[in-house]
PDB file of C-alpha atoms in Angstrom:
ATOM      1  CA  MET A   1      35.851  11.045  80.261  1.00 40.00           C
ATOM      2  CA  ILE A   2      38.225  11.372  77.385  1.00 43.00           C
ATOM      3  CA  GLY A   3      41.112   8.990  77.375  1.00 38.00           C
ATOM      4  CA  ALA A   4      41.451   8.521  81.151  1.00 33.00           C
ATOM      5  CA  LEU A   5      44.234   6.001  80.704  1.00 29.00           C
ATOM      6  CA  ALA A   6      47.502   5.107  82.348  1.00 29.00           C
ATOM      7  CA  SER A   7      50.563   5.899  80.244  1.00 32.00           C
ATOM      8  CA  PRO A   8      52.239   2.811  78.784  1.00 32.00           C
ATOM      9  CA  SER A   9      55.624   4.113  79.709  1.00 37.00           C
ATOM     10  CA  ALA A  10      55.176   3.754  83.494  1.00 35.00           C
ATOM     11  CA  GLY A  11      53.121   1.692  85.826  1.00 36.00           C
ATOM     12  CA  THR A  12      52.147   4.440  88.121  1.00 37.00           C
ATOM     13  CA  CYS A  13      51.728   7.414  85.768  1.00 38.00           C
ATOM     14  CA  PRO A  14      48.904   9.888  86.492  1.00 43.00           C
ATOM     15  CA  GLU A  15      45.560  10.109  84.753  1.00 66.00           C
ATOM     16  CA  HIS A  16      45.727  11.777  81.318  1.00 76.00           C
ATOM     17  CA  LEU A  17      43.488  12.927  78.533  1.00 83.00           C
ATOM     18  CA  GLN A  18      44.361  12.079  74.978  1.00 84.00           C
ATOM     19  CA  LEU A  19      43.362  14.982  72.775  1.00 87.00           C
ATOM     20  CA  GLY A  20      44.184  13.848  69.268  1.00 83.00           C
ATOM     21  CA  GLY A  21      48.022  14.005  69.022  1.00 82.00           C
ATOM     22  CA  LEU A  22      48.280  15.953  72.387  1.00 86.00           C
ATOM     23  CA  ARG A  23      48.250  14.546  75.823  1.00 82.00           C
ATOM     24  CA  LEU A  24      46.906  16.495  78.848  1.00 83.00           C
ATOM     25  CA  VAL A  25      48.395  15.237  82.184  1.00 78.00           C
ATOM     26  CA  ASN A  26      47.744  15.971  85.842  1.00 70.00           C
ATOM     27  CA  GLY A  27      50.820  18.146  86.518  1.00 60.00           C
ATOM     28  CA  SER A  28      50.582  17.804  90.351  1.00 54.00           C
ATOM     29  CA  GLU A  29      51.597  14.123  90.023  1.00 49.00           C
ATOM     30  CA  VAL A  30      54.212  14.246  87.270  1.00 47.00           C
ATOM     31  CA  LEU A  31      57.848  13.616  87.992  1.00 42.00           C
ATOM     32  CA  ALA A  32      60.846  14.024  85.758  1.00 43.00           C
ATOM     33  CA  PRO A  33      60.973  10.892  83.444  1.00 42.00           C
ATOM     34  CA  GLU A  34      64.067   9.319  82.104  1.00 42.00           C
ATOM     35  CA  PRO A  35      65.268  10.712  78.678  1.00 43.00           C
ATOM     36  CA  CYS A  36      63.008   9.230  75.909  1.00 43.00           C
ATOM     37  CA  ALA A  37      64.689   7.322  73.138  1.00 40.00           C
ATOM     38  CA  ASP A  38      61.734   8.094  70.785  1.00 42.00           C
ATOM     39  CA  GLU A  39      62.551  11.445  69.193  1.00 48.00           C
ATOM     40  CA  ASP A  40      58.929  12.025  68.503  1.00 46.00           C
ATOM     41  CA  ALA A  41      57.642  11.438  72.009  1.00 42.00           C
ATOM     42  CA  TYR A  42      57.364  13.928  74.873  1.00 42.00           C
ATOM     43  CA  LEU A  43      59.649  16.331  73.030  1.00 42.00           C
ATOM     44  CA  LEU A  44      57.953  19.596  73.879  1.00 50.00           C
ATOM     45  CA  VAL A  45      56.166  20.137  77.176  1.00 53.00           C
ATOM     46  CA  VAL A  46      54.051  23.106  77.905  1.00 57.00           C
ATOM     47  CA  SER A  47      53.723  22.936  81.657  1.00 53.00           C
ATOM     48  CA  LEU A  48      50.901  25.099  83.060  1.00 56.00           C
ATOM     49  CA  TRP A  49      51.396  26.287  86.542  1.00 53.00           C
ATOM     50  CA  ARG A  50      48.875  29.041  87.036  1.00 51.00           C
ATOM     51  CA  GLU A  51      49.630  30.480  90.494  1.00 50.00           C
ATOM     52  CA  GLY A  52      50.421  34.116  89.821  1.00 49.00           C
ATOM     53  CA  GLY A  53      49.763  33.784  86.020  1.00 56.00           C
ATOM     54  CA  ALA A  54      52.844  31.969  84.614  1.00 62.00           C
ATOM     55  CA  LEU A  55      53.445  29.029  82.335  1.00 70.00           C
ATOM     56  CA  PHE A  56      56.661  27.228  81.523  1.00 69.00           C
ATOM     57  CA  LEU A  57      57.938  25.726  78.270  1.00 69.00           C
ATOM     58  CA  TYR A  58      60.428  22.904  78.283  1.00 64.00           C
ATOM     59  CA  GLY A  59      62.567  21.820  75.383  1.00 60.00           C
ATOM     60  CA  PRO A  60      63.127  18.166  74.224  1.00 56.00           C
ATOM     61  CA  ALA A  61      64.600  15.593  76.562  1.00 48.00           C
ATOM     62  CA  ARG A  62      64.294  17.771  79.626  1.00 50.00           C
ATOM     63  CA  GLY A  63      61.191  15.971  80.793  1.00 47.00           C
ATOM     64  CA  ILE A  64      58.845  17.483  83.378  1.00 48.00           C
ATOM     65  CA  ARG A  65      60.449  18.951  86.415  1.00 48.00           C
ATOM     66  CA  PRO A  66      58.862  18.027  89.798  1.00 41.00           C
ATOM     67  CA  TRP A  67      58.638  21.747  90.708  1.00 42.00           C
ATOM     68  CA  ALA A  68      56.322  22.320  87.756  1.00 45.00           C
ATOM     69  CA  SER A  69      53.469  20.865  89.689  1.00 48.00           C
ATOM     70  CA  GLY A  70      49.939  22.132  89.722  1.00 55.00           C
ATOM     71  CA  GLY A  71      47.206  22.505  87.099  1.00 59.00           C
ATOM     72  CA  ALA A  72      47.917  20.387  84.078  1.00 71.00           C
ATOM     73  CA  CYS A  73      50.722  19.701  81.603  1.00 78.00           C
ATOM     74  CA  VAL A  74      50.353  19.342  77.870  1.00 82.00           C
ATOM     75  CA  LEU A  75      52.739  16.879  76.253  1.00 78.00           C
ATOM     76  CA  ILE A  76      53.192  17.626  72.544  1.00 78.00           C
ATOM     77  CA  PRO A  77      55.101  15.628  69.860  1.00 77.00           C
ATOM     78  CA  LYS A  78      57.638  17.924  68.295  1.00 71.00           C
ATOM     79  CA  SER A  79      56.360  17.038  64.830  1.00 71.00           C
ATOM     80  CA  LEU A  80      53.131  18.921  65.542  1.00 76.00           C
ATOM     81  CA  VAL A  81      54.722  22.226  66.230  1.00 70.00           C
ATOM     82  CA  GLN A  82      57.672  22.444  63.750  1.00 64.00           C
ATOM     83  CA  PRO A  83      59.475  24.721  63.150  1.00 60.00           C
ATOM     84  CA  GLN A  84      58.638  26.716  66.232  1.00 60.00           C
ATOM     85  CA  ALA A  85      59.703  23.974  68.709  1.00 58.00           C
ATOM     86  CA  GLU A  86      63.332  24.330  67.458  1.00 59.00           C
ATOM     87  CA  LEU A  87      63.553  27.563  69.397  1.00 58.00           C
ATOM     88  CA  LEU A  88      63.156  25.721  72.665  1.00 57.00           C
ATOM     89  CA  ASP A  89      65.776  22.994  71.992  1.00 58.00           C
ATOM     90  CA  GLU A  90      68.640  24.903  73.581  1.00 53.00           C
ATOM     91  CA  LEU A  91      66.795  26.031  76.706  1.00 51.00           C
ATOM     92  CA  PRO A  92      66.397  24.126  79.991  1.00 50.00           C
ATOM     93  CA  CYS A  93      63.261  26.103  80.632  1.00 58.00           C
ATOM     94  CA  ARG A  94      61.430  29.070  79.171  1.00 64.00           C
ATOM     95  CA  ALA A  95      59.146  30.965  81.558  1.00 66.00           C
ATOM     96  CA  VAL A  96      56.380  32.961  79.823  1.00 72.00           C
ATOM     97  CA  PRO A  97      54.106  35.442  81.692  1.00 70.00           C
ATOM     98  CA  ALA A  98      50.462  34.464  81.271  1.00 68.00           C
ATOM     99  CA  MET A  99      48.865  37.687  82.431  1.00 67.00           C
ATOM    100  CA  SER A 100      47.444  38.640  78.958  1.00 71.00           C
ATOM    101  CA  GLY A 101      47.370  37.781  75.369  1.00 80.00           C
ATOM    102  CA  ILE A 102      47.797  34.342  73.796  1.00 84.00           C
ATOM    103  CA  ALA A 103      49.600  33.037  76.883  1.00 81.00           C
ATOM    104  CA  ARG A 104      46.633  33.958  79.063  1.00 81.00           C
ATOM    105  CA  LEU A 105      44.146  32.309  76.601  1.00 86.00           C
ATOM    106  CA  LEU A 106      46.224  29.139  76.536  1.00 86.00           C
ATOM    107  CA  ALA A 107      46.605  28.912  80.273  1.00 82.00           C
ATOM    108  CA  ASP A 108      42.927  29.496  80.835  1.00 83.00           C
ATOM    109  CA  PHE A 109      41.967  26.972  78.099  1.00 88.00           C
ATOM    110  CA  VAL A 110      44.086  24.218  79.426  1.00 85.00           C
ATOM    111  CA  THR A 111      42.809  24.864  82.979  1.00 81.00           C
ATOM    112  CA  ASP A 112      39.207  24.862  81.887  1.00 85.00           C
ATOM    113  CA  VAL A 113      39.605  21.649  79.814  1.00 88.00           C
ATOM    114  CA  TRP A 114      41.283  19.855  82.723  1.00 83.00           C
ATOM    115  CA  ASN A 115      38.629  21.007  85.257  1.00 81.00           C
ATOM    116  CA  ASP A 116      35.819  19.988  82.913  1.00 85.00           C
ATOM    117  CA  ARG A 117      37.292  16.674  81.840  1.00 84.00           C
ATOM    118  CA  GLU A 118      34.569  14.555  83.420  1.00 83.00           C
ATOM    119  CA  SER A 119      31.929  16.164  81.114  1.00 86.00           C
ATOM    120  CA  LEU A 120      33.742  15.791  77.861  1.00 86.00           C
ATOM    121  CA  ARG A 121      32.664  13.113  75.390  1.00 84.00           C
ATOM    122  CA  PRO A 122      35.110  10.756  73.641  1.00 81.00           C
ATOM    123  CA  ALA A 123      34.448  12.480  70.286  1.00 84.00           C
ATOM    124  CA  ASP A 124      35.444  15.887  71.843  1.00 88.00           C
ATOM    125  CA  GLY A 125      39.105  14.761  72.179  1.00 87.00           C
ATOM    126  CA  PRO A 126      40.407  15.430  68.679  1.00 88.00           C
ATOM    127  CA  ARG A 127      38.354  18.710  68.407  1.00 89.00           C
ATOM    128  CA  VAL A 128      39.607  20.022  71.740  1.00 91.00           C
ATOM    129  CA  GLY A 129      43.194  18.946  70.705  1.00 89.00           C
ATOM    130  CA  MET A 130      42.978  21.020  67.426  1.00 89.00           C
ATOM    131  CA  ALA A 131      41.832  24.084  69.398  1.00 91.00           C
ATOM    132  CA  LEU A 132      44.648  23.603  71.934  1.00 90.00           C
ATOM    133  CA  LEU A 133      47.247  23.050  69.287  1.00 87.00           C
ATOM    134  CA  GLY A 134      46.152  26.313  67.578  1.00 88.00           C
ATOM    135  CA  LEU A 135      46.790  28.283  70.775  1.00 88.00           C
ATOM    136  CA  ILE A 136      50.096  26.576  71.442  1.00 84.00           C
ATOM    137  CA  SER A 137      51.292  27.265  67.829  1.00 82.00           C
ATOM    138  CA  ALA A 138      50.215  30.889  68.156  1.00 84.00           C
ATOM    139  CA  LEU A 139      52.231  31.269  71.338  1.00 82.00           C
ATOM    140  CA  LEU A 140      55.320  29.716  69.790  1.00 78.00           C
ATOM    141  CA  HIS A 141      54.912  31.954  66.755  1.00 75.00           C
ATOM    142  CA  ASN A 142      54.983  34.999  68.977  1.00 76.00           C
ATOM    143  CA  LEU A 143      58.159  33.688  70.626  1.00 71.00           C
ATOM    144  CA  MET A 144      59.688  33.274  67.205  1.00 70.00           C
ATOM    145  CA  GLU A 145      58.986  36.860  66.389  1.00 67.00           C
ATOM    146  CA  ASP A 146      60.889  37.915  69.545  1.00 63.00           C
ATOM    147  CA  GLY A 147      63.957  36.468  67.811  1.00 56.00           C
ATOM    148  CA  HIS A 148      66.539  33.886  68.722  1.00 50.00           C
ATOM    149  CA  GLY A 149      68.769  36.445  70.302  1.00 45.00           C
ATOM    150  CA  GLY A 150      66.296  37.441  72.903  1.00 50.00           C
ATOM    151  CA  MET A 151      65.706  33.873  73.966  1.00 50.00           C
ATOM    152  CA  ARG A 152      69.460  33.143  74.217  1.00 51.00           C
ATOM    153  CA  GLN A 153      69.946  36.157  76.431  1.00 52.00           C
ATOM    154  CA  ARG A 154      67.339  34.631  78.818  1.00 55.00           C
ATOM    155  CA  SER A 155      68.791  31.203  78.949  1.00 58.00           C
ATOM    156  CA  GLY A 156      71.195  31.887  81.753  1.00 64.00           C
ATOM    157  CA  ARG A 157      68.398  33.557  83.858  1.00 70.00           C
ATOM    158  CA  ASP A 158      66.081  30.726  83.147  1.00 70.00           C
ATOM    159  CA  ALA A 159      68.685  28.247  84.306  1.00 74.00           C
ATOM    160  CA  LEU A 160      69.144  30.305  87.563  1.00 84.00           C
ATOM    161  CA  ASP A 161      65.331  30.343  87.891  1.00 83.00           C
ATOM    162  CA  GLN A 162      65.169  26.556  87.651  1.00 78.00           C
ATOM    163  CA  ARG A 163      67.990  26.071  90.225  1.00 86.00           C
ATOM    164  CA  ILE A 164      66.181  28.402  92.608  1.00 90.00           C
ATOM    165  CA  ARG A 165      62.887  26.534  92.344  1.00 87.00           C
ATOM    166  CA  THR A 166      64.639  23.147  92.792  1.00 86.00           C
ATOM    167  CA  PHE A 167      66.267  24.478  95.919  1.00 92.00           C
ATOM    168  CA  ILE A 168      62.972  25.599  97.244  1.00 92.00           C
ATOM    169  CA  GLN A 169      61.256  22.300  96.491  1.00 88.00           C
ATOM    170  CA  ARG A 170      64.056  20.465  98.428  1.00 90.00           C
ATOM    171  CA  HIS A 171      63.618  22.673 101.478  1.00 94.00           C
ATOM    172  CA  LEU A 172      59.832  23.038 101.735  1.00 93.00           C
ATOM    173  CA  ARG A 173      59.628  21.234 105.103  1.00 94.00           C
ATOM    174  CA  ASP A 174      62.072  23.702 106.649  1.00 96.00           C
ATOM    175  CA  PRO A 175      60.365  26.479 108.631  1.00 95.00           C
ATOM    176  CA  ALA A 176      63.416  28.666 108.157  1.00 95.00           C
ATOM    177  CA  LEU A 177      62.931  28.740 104.341  1.00 96.00           C
ATOM    178  CA  THR A 178      62.660  32.418 103.488  1.00 96.00           C
ATOM    179  CA  PRO A 179      63.310  34.537 100.446  1.00 96.00           C
ATOM    180  CA  GLY A 180      66.425  35.790 102.234  1.00 96.00           C
ATOM    181  CA  ARG A 181      67.794  32.309 102.643  1.00 96.00           C
ATOM    182  CA  VAL A 182      66.962  31.420  98.975  1.00 96.00           C
ATOM    183  CA  ALA A 183      68.857  34.467  97.874  1.00 96.00           C
ATOM    184  CA  ALA A 184      71.854  33.747 100.035  1.00 96.00           C
ATOM    185  CA  ALA A 185      72.097  30.169  98.872  1.00 95.00           C
ATOM    186  CA  HIS A 186      72.376  31.330  95.280  1.00 94.00           C
ATOM    187  CA  ARG A 187      74.640  34.241  95.957  1.00 93.00           C
ATOM    188  CA  ILE A 188      72.293  36.869  94.641  1.00 94.00           C
ATOM    189  CA  SER A 189      70.681  39.864  96.232  1.00 95.00           C
ATOM    190  CA  LEU A 190      67.199  39.664  97.649  1.00 95.00           C
ATOM    191  CA  SER A 191      66.068  42.343  95.160  1.00 94.00           C
ATOM    192  CA  HIS A 192      67.446  40.215  92.271  1.00 93.00           C
ATOM    193  CA  LEU A 193      65.492  37.176  93.520  1.00 94.00           C
ATOM    194  CA  HIS A 194      62.309  39.189  93.694  1.00 93.00           C
ATOM    195  CA  GLU A 195      62.948  40.526  90.162  1.00 90.00           C
ATOM    196  CA  ILE A 196      63.194  36.915  88.759  1.00 87.00           C
ATOM    197  CA  PHE A 197      59.821  35.976  90.254  1.00 87.00           C
ATOM    198  CA  ALA A 198      58.201  39.360  89.485  1.00 85.00           C
ATOM    199  CA  GLU A 199      58.898  38.867  85.784  1.00 76.00           C
ATOM    200  CA  GLN A 200      56.505  35.922  85.857  1.00 72.00           C
ATOM    201  CA  GLY A 201      53.914  37.778  87.972  1.00 76.00           C
ATOM    202  CA  LEU A 202      54.881  35.886  91.148  1.00 80.00           C
ATOM    203  CA  THR A 203      56.215  36.578  94.596  1.00 90.00           C
ATOM    204  CA  VAL A 204      58.749  34.259  96.230  1.00 93.00           C
ATOM    205  CA  SER A 205      56.674  33.817  99.385  1.00 94.00           C
ATOM    206  CA  ALA A 206      53.539  33.070  97.488  1.00 91.00           C
ATOM    207  CA  TRP A 207      55.265  30.456  95.340  1.00 90.00           C
ATOM    208  CA  ILE A 208      56.721  28.729  98.417  1.00 94.00           C
ATOM    209  CA  ARG A 209      53.305  28.695 100.081  1.00 93.00           C
ATOM    210  CA  ARG A 210      51.662  27.324  96.930  1.00 89.00           C
ATOM    211  CA  GLN A 211      54.195  24.483  96.732  1.00 89.00           C
ATOM    212  CA  ARG A 212      53.610  23.546 100.352  1.00 94.00           C
ATOM    213  CA  LEU A 213      49.916  23.413  99.672  1.00 92.00           C
ATOM    214  CA  GLU A 214      50.580  21.167  96.669  1.00 87.00           C
ATOM    215  CA  ARG A 215      52.613  18.792  98.835  1.00 89.00           C
ATOM    216  CA  ALA A 216      49.924  18.758 101.453  1.00 93.00           C
ATOM    217  CA  ARG A 217      47.289  18.016  98.880  1.00 90.00           C
ATOM    218  CA  ARG A 218      49.399  15.097  97.593  1.00 87.00           C
ATOM    219  CA  ASP A 219      49.683  13.691 101.129  1.00 91.00           C
ATOM    220  CA  LEU A 220      45.932  14.003 101.745  1.00 92.00           C
ATOM    221  CA  ALA A 221      45.335  11.947  98.663  1.00 90.00           C
ATOM    222  CA  ASP A 222      47.825   9.216  99.671  1.00 90.00           C
ATOM    223  CA  PRO A 223      46.025   6.048 100.931  1.00 89.00           C
ATOM    224  CA  ALA A 224      49.121   5.180 102.951  1.00 91.00           C
ATOM    225  CA  LEU A 225      48.608   8.367 105.003  1.00 92.00           C
ATOM    226  CA  ARG A 226      44.843   7.891 105.470  1.00 92.00           C
ATOM    227  CA  GLU A 227      45.179   7.742 109.301  1.00 94.00           C
ATOM    228  CA  VAL A 228      47.484  10.732 109.702  1.00 96.00           C
ATOM    229  CA  PRO A 229      45.415  13.645 111.018  1.00 96.00           C
ATOM    230  CA  ILE A 230      44.958  16.604 108.733  1.00 96.00           C
ATOM    231  CA  GLN A 231      46.622  18.994 111.218  1.00 96.00           C
ATOM    232  CA  ASP A 232      49.698  16.714 111.235  1.00 96.00           C
ATOM    233  CA  VAL A 233      49.843  16.821 107.411  1.00 96.00           C
ATOM    234  CA  SER A 234      49.581  20.603 107.381  1.00 97.00           C
ATOM    235  CA  ALA A 235      52.307  20.901 110.152  1.00 97.00           C
ATOM    236  CA  THR A 236      54.630  18.715 108.078  1.00 96.00           C
ATOM    237  CA  TRP A 237      54.428  21.396 105.364  1.00 96.00           C
ATOM    238  CA  VAL A 238      54.866  24.270 107.825  1.00 96.00           C
ATOM    239  CA  PHE A 239      51.339  25.355 108.366  1.00 97.00           C
ATOM    240  CA  SER A 240      51.300  25.840 112.092  1.00 93.00           C
ATOM    241  CA  HIS A 241      47.649  26.860 112.450  1.00 94.00           C
ATOM    242  CA  PRO A 242      45.034  24.426 111.176  1.00 94.00           C
ATOM    243  CA  ALA A 243      42.466  27.112 110.495  1.00 95.00           C
ATOM    244  CA  ASP A 244      44.915  29.091 108.421  1.00 96.00           C
ATOM    245  CA  PHE A 245      45.750  25.921 106.483  1.00 97.00           C
ATOM    246  CA  SER A 246      42.137  25.161 105.881  1.00 96.00           C
ATOM    247  CA  ARG A 247      41.397  28.601 104.548  1.00 95.00           C
ATOM    248  CA  ALA A 248      44.504  28.609 102.316  1.00 94.00           C
ATOM    249  CA  PHE A 249      43.686  25.106 100.985  1.00 94.00           C
ATOM    250  CA  ARG A 250      40.138  26.069 100.105  1.00 92.00           C
ATOM    251  CA  ARG A 251      41.290  29.256  98.308  1.00 90.00           C
ATOM    252  CA  ALA A 252      43.743  27.239  96.279  1.00 87.00           C
ATOM    253  CA  PHE A 253      41.683  24.190  95.413  1.00 87.00           C
ATOM    254  CA  GLY A 254      38.060  25.174  95.941  1.00 88.00           C
ATOM    255  CA  VAL A 255      37.448  22.547  98.601  1.00 91.00           C
ATOM    256  CA  SER A 256      38.306  21.974 102.334  1.00 95.00           C
ATOM    257  CA  PRO A 257      41.164  19.627 103.224  1.00 96.00           C
ATOM    258  CA  SER A 258      38.711  17.120 104.794  1.00 95.00           C
ATOM    259  CA  GLY A 259      36.431  17.297 101.700  1.00 93.00           C
ATOM    260  CA  PHE A 260      39.328  16.764  99.381  1.00 91.00           C
ATOM    261  CA  ARG A 261      40.624  13.857 101.326  1.00 93.00           C
ATOM    262  CA  ARG A 262      37.217  12.145 101.433  1.00 92.00           C
ATOM    263  CA  ARG A 263      36.859  12.507  97.664  1.00 88.00           C
ATOM    264  CA  ALA A 264      40.391  11.483  96.895  1.00 86.00           C
ATOM    265  CA  LEU A 265      40.320   8.319  99.075  1.00 88.00           C
ATOM    266  CA  ALA A 266      36.661   7.269  98.246  1.00 83.00           C
ATOM    267  CA  GLU A 267      36.444   3.733  97.019  1.00 66.00           C
ATOM    268  CA  PRO A 268      35.361   3.472  93.363  1.00 60.00           C
ATOM    269  CA  GLU A 269      31.803   2.174  92.958  1.00 52.00           C
TER     270      GLU A 269
END
């Protein structure tokens, strides 16, 4: 595997791949770090969350938000993508649809690299990194062509989007969490809420469901919860029927809950 190392900045950081100057990190385990004093470290994050075909770009010093889980995150030194990175400095988050074009190619490429990381050779790292950097630079170039004005107009909506997702993450255990409740909590209409998610190729209910599946997957991989029955884990995240949970989990992750737990908790040889 390429660079399967623990980050030196934290004792419990997730596995990552070092791809030349880029770092590919397991997004389902990343939490928001403290602001970094090094101006050339973790300054631009392309967080790939592929449910519904969307990806998110974060500017410097914002770190990685917990709700950006799933798939993989690419951490990029700002120096590698100048001057395009400056467009993102003023934004808390930039959502980019990944249904077609460069954004789709980038999302698919990162997903494929992460899924095939076990088969990559050490010498592949810099080469894969160059290809990845080319796609990222192309995406940022396209955003530059949209103009600064268009991005500024979106900043308020992107901030609202972030608040909404943070609210959802905090209430995932609540069976009463519905699109209507989310809209009411943010004093917007239900149709406005659906429009925000539709711009990214998502539905509110599907995103809530995916986040609950991600939390359940995290718990199934937790050694401290080894003895907790799978049906109790699923119930914690508001899946009332074990069979429905099992089918949804397999569709999302390509493996049954029991199979995932066995693999995640297997003792290394």
